[in-house]
Amino acid sequence: GIQVEQSPPDLILQEGANSTLRCNFSDSVNNLQWFHQNPWGQLINLFYIPSGTKQNGRLSATTVATERYSLLYISSSQTTDSGVYFCAVEPYDYKLSFGAGTTVTVRA
Amino acid sequence: NAGVTQTPKFRVLKTGQSMTLLCAQDMNHEYMYWYRQDPGMGLRLIHYSVGEGTTAKGEVPDGYNVSRLKKQNFLLGLESAAPSQTSVYFCASSQSGTSGSYEQYFGPGTRLTVT
């Protein structure tokens, strides 16, 4: 099946810092989503981004489908940004495959 | 519009007991999914459905059964629970690809412990 690799596995930030999370995938995809799992376990949709660039407040994402990677940017990080960020891809078979996630800790 | 809801939120079972997890969505989505999440890992697909009356196996289907008798509901059953099924279970739904976005929407999860 498709391989999804996220880096880095862990990230510690000081409040106000910027950061970039990366997701590499091994095959062409029909769907790519970024999720934030908050400390209470809830999965929150951040972006549906099979290609191109999107922005939502302090978060933005870029997917370069031809090169099989996606980037999630967090600017001016806040403590509420802490949690695990997952990248998930769907290679034209209706099924999402998740990466292992990046655990982000933002310190005040 | 509640989105995707899951019942129950928490459950403790003894080994060998059975239970059913209920997922409901009010977005008229065609596709529904059950995932499990184990500590430190991403989600893994258990079973999925591409429409009412259809089901298919995902990555880790053993020990689980599913049914989709109504479009809005997707049930996950454990016939004889084992400690290895201790996990957090997430349900998700998405619209048909022919109608546009494949974006999946997730429920709040069910935390199951098998002792």
GROMACS .gro file of C-alpha atoms in nm:
model
  223
    1GLY     CA    1   0.000   0.000   0.000
    2ILE     CA    2   0.088   0.364  -0.011
    3GLN     CA    3   0.353   0.485   0.234
    4VAL     CA    4   0.306   0.813   0.423
    5GLU     CA    5   0.599   0.962   0.611
    6GLN     CA    6   0.575   1.266   0.833
    7SER     CA    7   0.861   1.472   0.969
    8PRO     CA    8   0.971   1.567   1.220
    9PRO     CA    9   0.814   1.319   1.463
   10ASP     CA   10   0.831   1.571   1.747
   11LEU     CA   11   0.853   1.948   1.752
   12ILE     CA   12   0.891   2.179   2.051
   13LEU     CA   13   0.822   2.547   1.988
   14GLN     CA   14   0.830   2.863   2.187
   15GLU     CA   15   0.508   3.060   2.163
   16GLY     CA   16   0.523   3.295   1.867
   17ALA     CA   17   0.760   3.079   1.661
   18ASN     CA   18   0.694   2.957   1.307
   19SER     CA   19   0.729   2.598   1.193
   20THR     CA   20   0.695   2.367   0.893
   21LEU     CA   21   0.568   2.010   0.900
   22ARG     CA   22   0.629   1.779   0.607
   23CYS     CA   23   0.438   1.485   0.461
   24ASN     CA   24   0.589   1.262   0.191
   25PHE     CA   25   0.386   0.997   0.013
   26SER     CA   26   0.487   0.718  -0.218
   27ASP     CA   27   0.221   0.722  -0.491
   28SER     CA   28  -0.024   0.948  -0.674
   29VAL     CA   29  -0.318   1.055  -0.461
   30ASN     CA   30  -0.673   1.170  -0.515
   31ASN     CA   31  -0.712   1.322  -0.171
   32LEU     CA   32  -0.480   1.465   0.092
   33GLN     CA   33  -0.597   1.598   0.426
   34TRP     CA   34  -0.425   1.754   0.726
   35PHE     CA   35  -0.576   1.699   1.072
   36HIS     CA   36  -0.503   1.832   1.416
   37GLN     CA   37  -0.570   1.595   1.705
   38ASN     CA   38  -0.611   1.803   2.017
   39PRO     CA   39  -0.512   1.685   2.367
   40TRP     CA   40  -0.868   1.557   2.420
   41GLY     CA   41  -0.837   1.326   2.121
   42GLN     CA   42  -1.066   1.510   1.883
   43LEU     CA   43  -0.966   1.506   1.516
   44ILE     CA   44  -1.011   1.844   1.354
   45ASN     CA   45  -1.003   1.890   0.978
   46LEU     CA   46  -0.747   2.154   0.888
   47PHE     CA   47  -0.717   2.127   0.512
   48TYR     CA   48  -0.842   1.922   0.222
   49ILE     CA   49  -0.557   1.983  -0.020
   50PRO     CA   50  -0.483   1.726  -0.293
   51SER     CA   51  -0.288   1.999  -0.474
   52GLY     CA   52  -0.209   2.369  -0.454
   53THR     CA   53  -0.197   2.607  -0.160
   54LYS     CA   54  -0.455   2.703   0.099
   55GLN     CA   55  -0.453   2.934   0.399
   56ASN     CA   56  -0.670   2.947   0.707
   57GLY     CA   57  -0.567   3.209   0.960
   58ARG     CA   58  -0.221   3.129   1.095
   59LEU     CA   59  -0.213   2.795   0.918
   60SER     CA   60  -0.138   2.729   0.556
   61ALA     CA   61  -0.067   2.421   0.349
   62THR     CA   62   0.092   2.344   0.016
   63THR     CA   63   0.077   2.016  -0.175
   64VAL     CA   64   0.305   1.949  -0.471
   65ALA     CA   65   0.134   1.640  -0.609
   66THR     CA   66   0.387   1.582  -0.887
   67GLU     CA   67   0.667   1.560  -0.630
   68ARG     CA   68   0.453   1.371  -0.376
   69TYR     CA   69   0.482   1.592  -0.074
   70SER     CA   70   0.279   1.835   0.130
   71LEU     CA   71   0.382   2.101   0.381
   72LEU     CA   72   0.187   2.246   0.671
   73TYR     CA   73   0.298   2.587   0.799
   74ILE     CA   74   0.218   2.715   1.145
   75SER     CA   75   0.292   3.082   1.198
   76SER     CA   76   0.302   3.273   1.527
   77SER     CA   77   0.235   2.950   1.719
   78GLN     CA   78   0.012   2.952   2.024
   79THR     CA   79  -0.022   2.702   2.309
   80THR     CA   80  -0.356   2.595   2.163
   81ASP     CA   81  -0.166   2.467   1.857
   82SER     CA   82  -0.023   2.185   2.069
   83GLY     CA   83  -0.128   1.835   1.973
   84VAL     CA   84  -0.061   1.584   1.700
   85TYR     CA   85  -0.078   1.678   1.334
   86PHE     CA   86  -0.166   1.402   1.090
   87CYS     CA   87  -0.134   1.388   0.717
   88ALA     CA   88  -0.363   1.138   0.542
   89VAL     CA   89  -0.374   1.045   0.173
   90GLU     CA   90  -0.616   0.853  -0.047
   91PRO     CA   91  -0.472   0.689  -0.360
   92TYR     CA   92  -0.790   0.667  -0.572
   93ASP     CA   93  -0.944   0.386  -0.363
   94TYR     CA   94  -1.172   0.582  -0.123
   95LYS     CA   95  -0.952   0.485   0.173
   96LEU     CA   96  -0.734   0.724   0.372
   97SER     CA   97  -0.389   0.612   0.483
   98PHE     CA   98  -0.248   0.807   0.776
   99GLY     CA   99   0.106   0.902   0.860
  100ALA     CA  100   0.235   0.848   1.214
  101GLY     CA  101   0.192   1.215   1.296
  102THR     CA  102   0.401   1.505   1.423
  103THR     CA  103   0.362   1.585   1.793
  104VAL     CA  104   0.380   1.961   1.844
  105THR     CA  105   0.434   2.115   2.186
  106VAL     CA  106   0.409   2.493   2.212
  107ARG     CA  107   0.553   2.639   2.531
  108ALA     CA  108   0.441   2.971   2.676
  109ASN     CA  109  -2.640   1.971   1.169
  110ALA     CA  110  -2.453   1.743   1.412
  111GLY     CA  111  -2.208   1.604   1.154
  112VAL     CA  112  -2.076   1.263   1.261
  113THR     CA  113  -2.177   1.128   1.600
  114GLN     CA  114  -2.064   0.814   1.780
  115THR     CA  115  -2.225   0.611   2.059
  116PRO     CA  116  -2.102   0.533   2.321
  117LYS     CA  117  -1.812   0.764   2.408
  118PHE     CA  118  -1.652   0.521   2.653
  119ARG     CA  119  -1.691   0.150   2.722
  120VAL     CA  120  -1.518  -0.115   2.930
  121LEU     CA  121  -1.563  -0.479   2.828
  122LYS     CA  122  -1.444  -0.807   2.969
  123THR     CA  123  -1.265  -1.049   2.737
  124GLY     CA  124  -1.520  -1.247   2.537
  125GLN     CA  125  -1.805  -0.997   2.566
  126SER     CA  126  -1.968  -0.847   2.261
  127MET     CA  127  -2.073  -0.494   2.176
  128THR     CA  128  -2.181  -0.269   1.893
  129LEU     CA  129  -2.057   0.081   1.824
  130LEU     CA  130  -2.296   0.312   1.642
  131CYS     CA  131  -2.197   0.584   1.399
  132ALA     CA  132  -2.449   0.827   1.255
  133GLN     CA  133  -2.406   1.109   1.003
  134ASP     CA  134  -2.657   1.371   0.892
  135MET     CA  135  -2.471   1.500   0.585
  136ASN     CA  136  -2.623   1.251   0.340
  137HIS     CA  137  -2.276   1.113   0.269
  138GLU     CA  138  -2.237   0.798   0.063
  139TYR     CA  139  -1.915   0.670   0.216
  140MET     CA  140  -1.859   0.574   0.579
  141TYR     CA  141  -1.553   0.435   0.757
  142TRP     CA  142  -1.437   0.282   1.084
  143TYR     CA  143  -1.081   0.340   1.205
  144ARG     CA  144  -0.890   0.246   1.516
  145GLN     CA  145  -0.611   0.447   1.677
  146ASP     CA  146  -0.357   0.289   1.907
  147PRO     CA  147  -0.117   0.488   2.127
  148GLY     CA  148   0.148   0.678   1.933
  149MET     CA  149   0.009   0.576   1.597
  150GLY     CA  150  -0.199   0.714   1.319
  151LEU     CA  151  -0.542   0.577   1.236
  152ARG     CA  152  -0.585   0.242   1.064
  153LEU     CA  153  -0.890   0.151   0.857
  154ILE     CA  154  -1.099  -0.140   0.986
  155HIS     CA  155  -1.395  -0.153   0.745
  156TYR     CA  156  -1.567   0.088   0.514
  157SER     CA  157  -1.885   0.126   0.311
  158VAL     CA  158  -1.939   0.296  -0.025
  159GLY     CA  159  -2.317   0.297   0.006
  160GLU     CA  160  -2.622   0.163   0.186
  161GLY     CA  161  -2.612  -0.216   0.202
  162THR     CA  162  -2.242  -0.241   0.109
  163THR     CA  163  -1.936  -0.306   0.323
  164ALA     CA  164  -1.571  -0.386   0.254
  165LYS     CA  165  -1.260  -0.477   0.453
  166GLY     CA  166  -0.990  -0.227   0.533
  167GLU     CA  167  -0.640  -0.273   0.665
  168VAL     CA  168  -0.721  -0.440   1.000
  169PRO     CA  169  -1.064  -0.612   0.972
  170ASP     CA  170  -1.006  -0.926   1.182
  171GLY     CA  171  -1.229  -0.956   1.488
  172TYR     CA  172  -1.479  -0.694   1.366
  173ASN     CA  173  -1.801  -0.698   1.165
  174VAL     CA  174  -1.997  -0.407   1.021
  175SER     CA  175  -2.338  -0.333   0.878
  176ARG     CA  176  -2.484  -0.043   0.680
  177LEU     CA  177  -2.858  -0.104   0.672
  178LYS     CA  178  -2.938   0.266   0.650
  179LYS     CA  179  -2.742   0.529   0.462
  180GLN     CA  180  -2.694   0.746   0.770
  181ASN     CA  181  -2.577   0.469   1.005
  182PHE     CA  182  -2.269   0.247   1.015
  183LEU     CA  183  -2.239  -0.011   1.291
  184LEU     CA  184  -1.917  -0.175   1.412
  185GLY     CA  185  -1.951  -0.502   1.602
  186LEU     CA  186  -1.711  -0.693   1.821
  187GLU     CA  187  -1.842  -1.047   1.865
  188SER     CA  188  -1.586  -1.166   2.121
  189ALA     CA  189  -1.373  -0.882   2.255
  190ALA     CA  190  -1.000  -0.933   2.313
  191PRO     CA  191  -0.750  -0.712   2.501
  192SER     CA  192  -0.582  -0.639   2.164
  193GLN     CA  193  -0.898  -0.451   2.066
  194THR     CA  194  -0.841  -0.192   2.337
  195SER     CA  195  -0.821   0.125   2.131
  196VAL     CA  196  -0.993   0.447   2.034
  197TYR     CA  197  -1.239   0.397   1.749
  198PHE     CA  198  -1.322   0.672   1.505
  199CYS     CA  199  -1.599   0.682   1.250
  200ALA     CA  200  -1.584   0.904   0.942
  201SER     CA  201  -1.793   0.985   0.639
  202SER     CA  202  -1.739   1.147   0.301
  203GLN     CA  203  -1.935   1.242  -0.006
  204SER     CA  204  -1.920   1.040  -0.322
  205GLY     CA  205  -1.625   1.129  -0.539
  206THR     CA  206  -1.851   1.183  -0.838
  207SER     CA  207  -2.015   1.468  -0.649
  208GLY     CA  208  -1.695   1.653  -0.572
  209SER     CA  209  -1.476   1.658  -0.262
  210TYR     CA  210  -1.359   1.335  -0.102
  211GLU     CA  211  -1.294   1.511   0.227
  212GLN     CA  212  -1.355   1.286   0.527
  213TYR     CA  213  -1.527   1.415   0.839
  214PHE     CA  214  -1.461   1.241   1.169
  215GLY     CA  215  -1.669   1.168   1.476
  216PRO     CA  216  -1.545   1.235   1.833
  217GLY     CA  217  -1.428   0.879   1.893
  218THR     CA  218  -1.515   0.591   2.126
  219ARG     CA  219  -1.260   0.483   2.385
  220LEU     CA  220  -1.286   0.107   2.438
  221THR     CA  221  -1.099  -0.088   2.703
  222VAL     CA  222  -1.105  -0.468   2.709
  223THR     CA  223  -0.988  -0.626   3.034
   0.00000   0.00000   0.00000
